[in-house]
XYZ file of C-alpha atoms in Angstrom:
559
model
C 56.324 95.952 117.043
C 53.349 97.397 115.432
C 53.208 101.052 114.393
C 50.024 102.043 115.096
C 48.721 106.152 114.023
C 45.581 107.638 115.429
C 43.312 109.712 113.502
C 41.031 111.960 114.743
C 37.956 113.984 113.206
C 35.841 116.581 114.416
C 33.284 118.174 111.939
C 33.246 121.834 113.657
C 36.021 123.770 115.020
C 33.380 124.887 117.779
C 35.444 124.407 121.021
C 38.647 123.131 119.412
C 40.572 126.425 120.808
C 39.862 124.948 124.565
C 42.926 123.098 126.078
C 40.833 119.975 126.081
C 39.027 119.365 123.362
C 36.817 116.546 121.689
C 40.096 115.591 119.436
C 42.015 114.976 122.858
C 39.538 113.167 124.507
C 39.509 110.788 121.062
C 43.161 110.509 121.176
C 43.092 109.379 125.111
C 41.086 106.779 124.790
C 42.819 105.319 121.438
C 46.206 105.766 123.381
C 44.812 103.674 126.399
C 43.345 100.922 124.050
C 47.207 100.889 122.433
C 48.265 100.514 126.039
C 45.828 97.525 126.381
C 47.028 95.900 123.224
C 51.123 96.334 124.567
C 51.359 92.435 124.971
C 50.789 92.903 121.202
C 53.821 95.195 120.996
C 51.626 98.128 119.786
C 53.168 101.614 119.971
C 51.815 104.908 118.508
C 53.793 106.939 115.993
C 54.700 110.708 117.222
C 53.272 111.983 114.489
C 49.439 113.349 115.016
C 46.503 113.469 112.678
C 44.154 115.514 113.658
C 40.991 117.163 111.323
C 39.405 119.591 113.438
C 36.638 122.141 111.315
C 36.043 118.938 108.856
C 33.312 117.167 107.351
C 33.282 113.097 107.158
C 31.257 113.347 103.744
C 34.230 113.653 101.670
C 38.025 112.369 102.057
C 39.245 116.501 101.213
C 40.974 116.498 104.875
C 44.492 117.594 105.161
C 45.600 115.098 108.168
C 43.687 112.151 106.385
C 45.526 113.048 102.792
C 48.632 112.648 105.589
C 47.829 109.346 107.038
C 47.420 107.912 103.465
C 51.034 108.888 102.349
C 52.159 107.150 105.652
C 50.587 104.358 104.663
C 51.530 103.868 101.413
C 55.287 104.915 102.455
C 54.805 101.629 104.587
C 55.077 103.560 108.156
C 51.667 102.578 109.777
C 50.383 98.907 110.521
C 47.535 99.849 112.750
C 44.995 102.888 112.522
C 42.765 103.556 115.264
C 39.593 105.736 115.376
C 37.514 106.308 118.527
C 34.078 106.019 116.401
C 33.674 104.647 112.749
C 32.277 108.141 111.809
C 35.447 109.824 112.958
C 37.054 108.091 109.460
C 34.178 109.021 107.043
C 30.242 108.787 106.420
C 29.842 107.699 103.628
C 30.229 103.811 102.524
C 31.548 104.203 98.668
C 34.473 106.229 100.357
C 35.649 103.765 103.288
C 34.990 100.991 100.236
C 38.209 103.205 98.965
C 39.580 103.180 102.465
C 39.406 99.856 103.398
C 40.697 98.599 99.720
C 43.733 100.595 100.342
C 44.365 99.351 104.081
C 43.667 96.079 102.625
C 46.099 96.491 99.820
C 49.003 97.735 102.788
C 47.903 94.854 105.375
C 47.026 97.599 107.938
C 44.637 96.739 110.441
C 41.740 99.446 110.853
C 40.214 99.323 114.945
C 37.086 101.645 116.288
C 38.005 101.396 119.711
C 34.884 102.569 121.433
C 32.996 99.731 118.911
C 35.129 96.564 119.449
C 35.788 96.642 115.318
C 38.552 94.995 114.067
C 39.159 94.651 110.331
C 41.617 91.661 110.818
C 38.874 89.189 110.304
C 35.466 88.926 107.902
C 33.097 89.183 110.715
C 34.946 92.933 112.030
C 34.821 93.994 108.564
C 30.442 92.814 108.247
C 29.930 94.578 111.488
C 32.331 98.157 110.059
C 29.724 98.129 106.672
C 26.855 98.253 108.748
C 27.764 100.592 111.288
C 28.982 102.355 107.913
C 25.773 102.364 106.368
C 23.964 103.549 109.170
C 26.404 106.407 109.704
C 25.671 107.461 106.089
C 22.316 107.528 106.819
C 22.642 109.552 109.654
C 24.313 112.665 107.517
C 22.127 112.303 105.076
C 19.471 112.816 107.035
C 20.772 115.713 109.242
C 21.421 117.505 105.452
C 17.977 116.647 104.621
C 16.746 118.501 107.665
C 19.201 121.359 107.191
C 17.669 121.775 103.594
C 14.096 121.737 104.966
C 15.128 124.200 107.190
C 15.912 126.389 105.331
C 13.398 126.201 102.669
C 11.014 126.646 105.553
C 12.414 129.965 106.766
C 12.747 131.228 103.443
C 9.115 130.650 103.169
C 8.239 132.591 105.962
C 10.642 135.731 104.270
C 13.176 135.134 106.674
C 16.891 135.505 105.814
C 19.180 132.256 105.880
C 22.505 133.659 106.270
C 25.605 134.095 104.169
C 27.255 137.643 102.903
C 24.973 140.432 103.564
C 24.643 142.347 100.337
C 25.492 145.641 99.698
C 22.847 148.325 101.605
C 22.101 145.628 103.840
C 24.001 144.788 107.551
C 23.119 141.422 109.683
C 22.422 141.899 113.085
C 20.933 138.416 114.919
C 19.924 136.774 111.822
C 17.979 139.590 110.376
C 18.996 141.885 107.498
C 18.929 145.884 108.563
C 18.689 148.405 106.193
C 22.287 150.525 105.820
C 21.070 154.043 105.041
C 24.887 155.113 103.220
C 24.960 152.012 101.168
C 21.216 152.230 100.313
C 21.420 155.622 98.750
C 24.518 153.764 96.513
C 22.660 151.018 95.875
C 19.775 153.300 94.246
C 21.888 155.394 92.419
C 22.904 152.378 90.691
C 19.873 151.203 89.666
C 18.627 155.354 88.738
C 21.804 155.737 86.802
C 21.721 151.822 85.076
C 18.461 153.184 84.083
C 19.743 155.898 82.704
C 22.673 154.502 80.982
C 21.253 151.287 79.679
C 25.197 149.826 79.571
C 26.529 147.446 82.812
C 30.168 148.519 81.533
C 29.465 152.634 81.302
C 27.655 151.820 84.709
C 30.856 150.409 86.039
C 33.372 153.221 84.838
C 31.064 155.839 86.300
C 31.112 154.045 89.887
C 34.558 153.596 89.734
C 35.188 157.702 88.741
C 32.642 158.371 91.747
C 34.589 156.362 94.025
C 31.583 153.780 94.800
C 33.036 150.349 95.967
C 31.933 147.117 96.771
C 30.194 145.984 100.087
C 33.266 145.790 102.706
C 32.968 142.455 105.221
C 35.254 142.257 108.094
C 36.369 138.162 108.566
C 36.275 136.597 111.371
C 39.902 136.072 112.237
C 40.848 140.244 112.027
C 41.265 141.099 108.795
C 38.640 142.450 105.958
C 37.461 142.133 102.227
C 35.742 143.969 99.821
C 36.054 148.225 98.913
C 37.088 147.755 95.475
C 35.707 149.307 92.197
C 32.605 146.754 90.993
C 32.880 144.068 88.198
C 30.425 143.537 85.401
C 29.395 140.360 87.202
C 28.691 142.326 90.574
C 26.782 144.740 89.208
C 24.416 142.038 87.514
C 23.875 140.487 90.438
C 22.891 143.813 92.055
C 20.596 144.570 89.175
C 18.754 141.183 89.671
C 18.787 140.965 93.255
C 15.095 140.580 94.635
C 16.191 141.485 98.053
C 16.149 145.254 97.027
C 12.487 145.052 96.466
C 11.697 143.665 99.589
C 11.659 139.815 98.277
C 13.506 136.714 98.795
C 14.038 133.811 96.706
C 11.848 130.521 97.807
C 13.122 127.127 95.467
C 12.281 128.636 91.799
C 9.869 131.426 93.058
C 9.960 134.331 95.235
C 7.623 135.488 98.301
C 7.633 138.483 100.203
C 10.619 139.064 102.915
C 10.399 140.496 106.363
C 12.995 142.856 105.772
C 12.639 146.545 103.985
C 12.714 147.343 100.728
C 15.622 149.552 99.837
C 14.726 149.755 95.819
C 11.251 151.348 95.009
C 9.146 148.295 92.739
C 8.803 150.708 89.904
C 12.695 151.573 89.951
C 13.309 147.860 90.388
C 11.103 147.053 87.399
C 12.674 149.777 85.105
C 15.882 148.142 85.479
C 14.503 144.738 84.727
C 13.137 145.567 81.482
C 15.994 147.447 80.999
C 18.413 144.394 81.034
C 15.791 142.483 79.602
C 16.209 144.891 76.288
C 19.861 144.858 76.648
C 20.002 140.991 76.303
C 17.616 140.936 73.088
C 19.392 143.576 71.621
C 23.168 141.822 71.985
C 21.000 138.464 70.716
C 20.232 135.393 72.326
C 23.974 134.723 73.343
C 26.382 132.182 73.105
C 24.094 129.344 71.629
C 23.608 130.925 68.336
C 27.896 131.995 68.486
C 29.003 131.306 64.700
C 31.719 129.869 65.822
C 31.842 127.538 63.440
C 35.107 125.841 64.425
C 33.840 124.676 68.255
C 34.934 121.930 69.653
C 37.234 121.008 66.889
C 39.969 123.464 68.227
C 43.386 121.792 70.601
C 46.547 123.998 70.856
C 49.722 122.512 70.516
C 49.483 119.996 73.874
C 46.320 118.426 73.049
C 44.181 121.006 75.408
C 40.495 122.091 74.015
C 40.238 125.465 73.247
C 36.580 126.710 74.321
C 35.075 130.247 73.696
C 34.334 133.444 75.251
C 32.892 136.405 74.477
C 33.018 140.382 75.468
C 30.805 143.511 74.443
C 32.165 147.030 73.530
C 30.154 149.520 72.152
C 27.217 147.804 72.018
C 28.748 145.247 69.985
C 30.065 141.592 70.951
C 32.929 139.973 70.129
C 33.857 136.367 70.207
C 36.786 134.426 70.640
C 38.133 130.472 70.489
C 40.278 131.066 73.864
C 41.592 128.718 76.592
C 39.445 127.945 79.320
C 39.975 129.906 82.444
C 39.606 126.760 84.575
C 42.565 124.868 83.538
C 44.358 127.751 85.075
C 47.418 127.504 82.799
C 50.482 129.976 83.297
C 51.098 132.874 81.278
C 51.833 132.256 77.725
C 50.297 128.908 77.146
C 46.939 130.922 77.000
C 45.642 130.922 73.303
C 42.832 133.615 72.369
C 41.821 134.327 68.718
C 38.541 135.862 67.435
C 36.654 133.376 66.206
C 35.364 135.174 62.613
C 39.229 135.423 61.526
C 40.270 131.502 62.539
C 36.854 130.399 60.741
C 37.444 132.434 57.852
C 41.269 131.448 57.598
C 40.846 127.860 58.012
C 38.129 127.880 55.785
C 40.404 129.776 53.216
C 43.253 127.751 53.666
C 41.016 124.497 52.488
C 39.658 126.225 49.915
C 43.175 127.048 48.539
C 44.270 123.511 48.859
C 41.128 122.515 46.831
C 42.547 125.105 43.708
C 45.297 122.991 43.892
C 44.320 119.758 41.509
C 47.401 118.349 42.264
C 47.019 118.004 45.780
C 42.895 117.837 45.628
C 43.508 114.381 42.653
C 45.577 113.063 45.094
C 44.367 113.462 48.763
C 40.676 113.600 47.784
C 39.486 112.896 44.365
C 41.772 109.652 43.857
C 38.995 107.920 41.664
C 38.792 108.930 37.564
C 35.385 108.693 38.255
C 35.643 111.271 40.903
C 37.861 113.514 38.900
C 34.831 112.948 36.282
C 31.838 113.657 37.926
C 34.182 117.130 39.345
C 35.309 118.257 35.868
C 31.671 119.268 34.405
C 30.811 122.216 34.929
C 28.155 121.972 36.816
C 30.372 120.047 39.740
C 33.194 122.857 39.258
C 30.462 125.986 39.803
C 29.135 123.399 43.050
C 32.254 123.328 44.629
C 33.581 126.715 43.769
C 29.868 128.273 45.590
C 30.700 125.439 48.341
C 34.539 127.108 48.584
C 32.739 130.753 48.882
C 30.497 129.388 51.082
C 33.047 127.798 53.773
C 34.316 131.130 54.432
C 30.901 132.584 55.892
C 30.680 129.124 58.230
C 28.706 127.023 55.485
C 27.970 123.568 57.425
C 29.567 121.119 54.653
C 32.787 122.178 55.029
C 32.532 123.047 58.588
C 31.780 119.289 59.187
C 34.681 118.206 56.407
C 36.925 119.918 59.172
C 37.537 117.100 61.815
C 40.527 118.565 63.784
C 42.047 122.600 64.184
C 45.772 122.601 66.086
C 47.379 125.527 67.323
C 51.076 124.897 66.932
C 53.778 127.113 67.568
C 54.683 128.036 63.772
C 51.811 126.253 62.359
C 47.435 126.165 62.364
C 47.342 122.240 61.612
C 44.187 120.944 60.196
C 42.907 117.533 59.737
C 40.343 116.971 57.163
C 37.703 113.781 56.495
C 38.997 112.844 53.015
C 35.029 111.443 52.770
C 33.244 114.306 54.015
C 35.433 116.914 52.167
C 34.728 114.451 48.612
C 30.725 114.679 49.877
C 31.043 118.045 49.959
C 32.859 118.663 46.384
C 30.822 116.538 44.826
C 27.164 116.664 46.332
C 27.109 113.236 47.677
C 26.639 112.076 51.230
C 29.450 110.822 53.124
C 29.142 106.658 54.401
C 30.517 106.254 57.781
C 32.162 103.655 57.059
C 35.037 105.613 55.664
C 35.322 107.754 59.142
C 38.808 106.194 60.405
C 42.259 107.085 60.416
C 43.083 106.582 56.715
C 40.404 108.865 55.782
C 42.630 111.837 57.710
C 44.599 114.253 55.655
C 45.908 117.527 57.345
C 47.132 120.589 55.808
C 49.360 123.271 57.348
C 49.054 127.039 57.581
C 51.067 129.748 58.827
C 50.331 131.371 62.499
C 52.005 134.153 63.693
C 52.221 134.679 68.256
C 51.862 137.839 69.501
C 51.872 138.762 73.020
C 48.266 140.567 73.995
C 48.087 141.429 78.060
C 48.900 138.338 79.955
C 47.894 135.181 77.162
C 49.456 134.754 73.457
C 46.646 135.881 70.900
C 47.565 133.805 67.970
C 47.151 135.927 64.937
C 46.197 134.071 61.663
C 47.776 136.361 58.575
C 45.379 138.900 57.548
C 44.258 140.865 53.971
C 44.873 144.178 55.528
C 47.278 146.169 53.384
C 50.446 148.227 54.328
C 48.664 151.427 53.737
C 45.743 150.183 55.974
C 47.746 149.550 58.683
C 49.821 152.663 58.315
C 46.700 154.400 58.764
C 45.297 152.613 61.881
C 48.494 153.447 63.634
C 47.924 157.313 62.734
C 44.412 156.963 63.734
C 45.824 155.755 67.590
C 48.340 158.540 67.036
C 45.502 161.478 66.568
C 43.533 160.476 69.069
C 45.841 160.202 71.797
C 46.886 163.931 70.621
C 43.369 165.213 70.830
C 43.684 163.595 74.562
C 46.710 165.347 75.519
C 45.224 168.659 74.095
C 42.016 168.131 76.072
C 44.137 168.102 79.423
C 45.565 171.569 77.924
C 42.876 173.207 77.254
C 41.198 171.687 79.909
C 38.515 170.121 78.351
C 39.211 167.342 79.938
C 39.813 167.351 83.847
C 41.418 164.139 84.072
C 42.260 160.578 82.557
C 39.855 159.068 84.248
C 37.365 161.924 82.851
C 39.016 160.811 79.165
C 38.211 156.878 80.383
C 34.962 157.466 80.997
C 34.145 159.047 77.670
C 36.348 156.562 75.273
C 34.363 153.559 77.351
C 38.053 152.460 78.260
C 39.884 151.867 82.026
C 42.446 154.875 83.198
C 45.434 152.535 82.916
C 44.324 151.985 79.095
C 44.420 155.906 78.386
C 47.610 156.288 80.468
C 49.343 154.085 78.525
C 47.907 155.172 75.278
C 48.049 158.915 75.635
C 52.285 158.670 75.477
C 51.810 158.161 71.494
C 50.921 161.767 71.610
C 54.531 162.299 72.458
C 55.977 159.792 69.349
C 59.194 160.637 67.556
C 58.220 162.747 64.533
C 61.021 160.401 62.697
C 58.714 157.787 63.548
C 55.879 159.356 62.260
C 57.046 160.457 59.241
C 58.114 156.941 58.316
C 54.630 155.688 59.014
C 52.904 158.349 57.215
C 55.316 157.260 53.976
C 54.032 153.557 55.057
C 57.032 152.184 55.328
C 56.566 149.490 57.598
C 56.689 145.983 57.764
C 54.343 142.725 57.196
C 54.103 142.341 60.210
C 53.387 145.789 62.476
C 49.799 146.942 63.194
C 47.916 148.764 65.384
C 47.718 146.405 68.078
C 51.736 145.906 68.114
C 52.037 149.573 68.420
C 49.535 150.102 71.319
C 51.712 147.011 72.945
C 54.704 148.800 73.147
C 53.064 151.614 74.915
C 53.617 153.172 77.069
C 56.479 154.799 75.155
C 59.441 156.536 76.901
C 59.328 160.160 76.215
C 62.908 160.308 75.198
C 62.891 160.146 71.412
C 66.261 158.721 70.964
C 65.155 155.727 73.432
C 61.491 155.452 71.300
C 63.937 155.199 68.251
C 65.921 152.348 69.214
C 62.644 150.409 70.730
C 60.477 151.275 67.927
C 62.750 151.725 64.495
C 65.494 148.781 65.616
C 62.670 146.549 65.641
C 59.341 146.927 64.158
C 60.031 149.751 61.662
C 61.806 149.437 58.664
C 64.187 152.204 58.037
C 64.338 152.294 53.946
């Protein structure tokens, strides 16, 4: 008997919820050409596959992914389509198919096309009914794209999300009179402001929330407080001017302006000034250290960057796409693992013992470094590797993030070229010309990704300080809301440039254990405790005894 499974593909789900629909009708007639074939012993499986709502450009198709693992289990000897198109449109993907049915002996059969793969001239006939069916999509998205280019042309609308101050009604884009007004206080206030991130705390204390969309199936999205990114988008949306975007230009819509141009142009220049004044972004990042950086599986650590206060900060961090859980997530700023690194090879090179024999093995090495002339070199090349100085940058092959341990790997030929003002020869570049060096990272927990904090210069008095600093302020917040200076936290937010939850959290230091303080004040505290270990623990309980035994028991020392 031959097990034979019936696919079935349908590239809209236009009509699908009727009782009989185009994916019955294909099944029908592939059951009656199994009934045809019964002197064959062919039977169908019970099991259905049926795509309905997908495209045959791609293989991304739940009931397809299905059939495979059937056939691969070694369930299915037959699989019948009603049309060659029903299985895919594109050639390089049934190549795939067809190696794989191939590689199961299962017999592939278009039943409305007389195809059978079981011989060569079945499987000539599939590739150019294949080829043509190819053709045939690409076409129709060649129209689509013309289309559209051509209404866009004419200022029409194409569809998608209406944006915020806009509704769609029959293809057309209508003016919403409520979220107008919001969108132009935006742009007055942005104006105003000059900052995307004071912008967005002021919305979000004046209640003013994204665009909200009801889905099709019941349901709705949107109504919550804007992003950074959303609010860019706003700023540099033509459509509030009356324009639409045509290819790489733009041309005048049909629909109204909601944005006066001179508003609209304010604004522009306005980010325009913002982005020369923050620099000319991540390009010129002097990250020295990029693309040299793995944690402790083997995964490359990117960057990212933030601004506060007008002032950006960068960080070596894991990339948000490979999506890994929480605390596998690695984030450091990118000035202190340059200038540690860079330290931590420049230490090694003090040491002659280790320098004569990792790096200067020769006596005519050791030489040529002895003068004095070589020594002052390489002591202004040492200096130098701590601001991100390009020699030993590139001496640097390899950075890994360990769990106790920053391991680096260092060209033993690049490193010499850089002590002693040669060039390094390429030929040396292989495994034997790798020596690594270890140095000590500390993990702390920071939100929800391990910041891995490289040990700093700071001293204990310093630090005692900072954590006074966080102390006083989050007093002169609490007295605020007494004396009613300040209304709120979210009035506090808005002036420290901060989110509520952030001053919520922070204002419970105002309520720390005078024990606690005291002990600070005399600086007695450990290596390790900061400011940012202290503003982890909040928010404290108010109950001193319980901040005592969180606090003292283990992060304060008590001699």
């Amino acid at each position: 008997m031959k097990r034979c499974a019936i696919y079935t593909r349908k590239s809209t789900d236009e009509g699908l919820d009727l009782k009989y629909n185009s994916l019955d009708a294909q099944r029908d007639a592939c059951l009656a050409y199994i009934k045809s074939q019964s002197h064959e012993e062919w039977a169908p499986v019970e099991e259905q596959f049926d795509d309905g709502g997908f495209t045959g450009g791609n293989l991304e198709r739940p009931a397809l992914k299905r059939l495979i693992r059937e056939i691969e289990r070694g369930h299915i000897d037959v699989v019948l389509i009603h049309k060659i198109d029903r299985l895919t449109r594109s050639l390089m993907d049934f190549a795939k198919l067809a190696e794989m049915l191939d590689r199961h002996n299962v017999s592939f059969v278009a039943v409305t096309q007389h195809l059978n793969t079981a011989d060569s001239v079945g499987r000539l006939s599939l590739n150019i009914l294949l080829s043509f069916a190819q053709f045939e999509r690409e076409i129709a998205s060649e129209r689509i794209r013309e289309k559209i280019l051509a209404s866009r042309r004419r200022g029409l609308w194409t569809g998608g999300h209406p944006p915020l101050g806009y509704d769609a009604k029959e293809g057309s884009l209508l003016v919403n009179e409520q979220e107008a007004e919001h969108v132009r206080h935006i742009y007055r206030r942005y104006v105003d402001l000059r900052s995307v991130d004071d912008l967005r705390l002021e919305l979000q204390h004046d209640g003013i929330r994204s665009k909200i969309r009801p889905y099709g199936k019941g349901g709705r999205g949107g109504g919550k407080p804007f992003s950074r990114g959303a609010l860019y988008a706003i700023l540099r949306n033509v459509l509030y001017r009356g324009k639409i975007r045509c290819g790489d230009g733009v041309v005048a819509g049909i629909h109204d302006a909601i944005v006066p141009t001179d508003l609209w142009l304010a604004a522009s220049r306005a980010l325009e000034a913002g982005r020369r004044r923050h620099g000319p972004g991540r390009s010129s990042s002097p990250a020295v250290l990029l693309g040299k950086i793995f944690d402790a599986k083997g995964r490359r650590i990117t960057r990212s960057s933030t601004f506060k206060k007008g002032k950006q900060y960068r960080y070596y961090a894991t990339a948000a796409s490979q999506r890994l859980p929480v605390g596998e997530r690695v984030r450091i700023p990118c000035d202190k693992l340059d200038r540690e690194v860079s330290e931590a090879v420049a230490a090694r090179i003090a040491d002659h013992t280790w320098l004569f024999a990792n790096i200067l093995t020769s006596a005519s090495d050791r030489l040529k470094y002895a003068t004095e002339a070589r020594r002052e070199k390489a002591l202004q090349n040492n200096c130098a590797a701590s601001e991100g100085s390009q020699n030993m940058a590139d001496a640097i092959s390899k950075v890994t993030i360990g769990d106790q341990f920053t391991t680096i790997a260092i060209s033993k030929a690049k490193l010499r070229a850089a002590l002693l003002g040669a060039s390094s020869r390429r030929e040396n570049q292989n495994k034997n010309d790798i020596v690594t060096i270890q140095h000590p990272t500390v993990f702390r927990r920071k939100g929800k990704q391990l910041c891995a904090i490289v040990p700093g210069r700071r001293s204990r008095r310093q630090r005692a300080d900072d954590i006074l600093e966080e102390v006083a302020r989050a007093k002169n917040w609490y007295a605020g809301l007494c004396n009613e200076t300040f209304r709120s936290l979210a009035e506090i937010a808005v002036t420290e440039r901060v989110s509520p939850s952030t001053i919520s959290r922070r204002i419970t230091l105002a309520f720390l254990s005078p024990t606690i303080e005291n002990r600070i004040r005399a600086g007695k505290i450990p290596d390790h405790l900061d400011r940012q270990l202290v503003l982890n623990n909040c928010p404290l309980p108010g109950d001193w005894e319980l901040q005592e035994r969180l606090l003292s028991e283990s992060v304060l020392t008590k001699e």
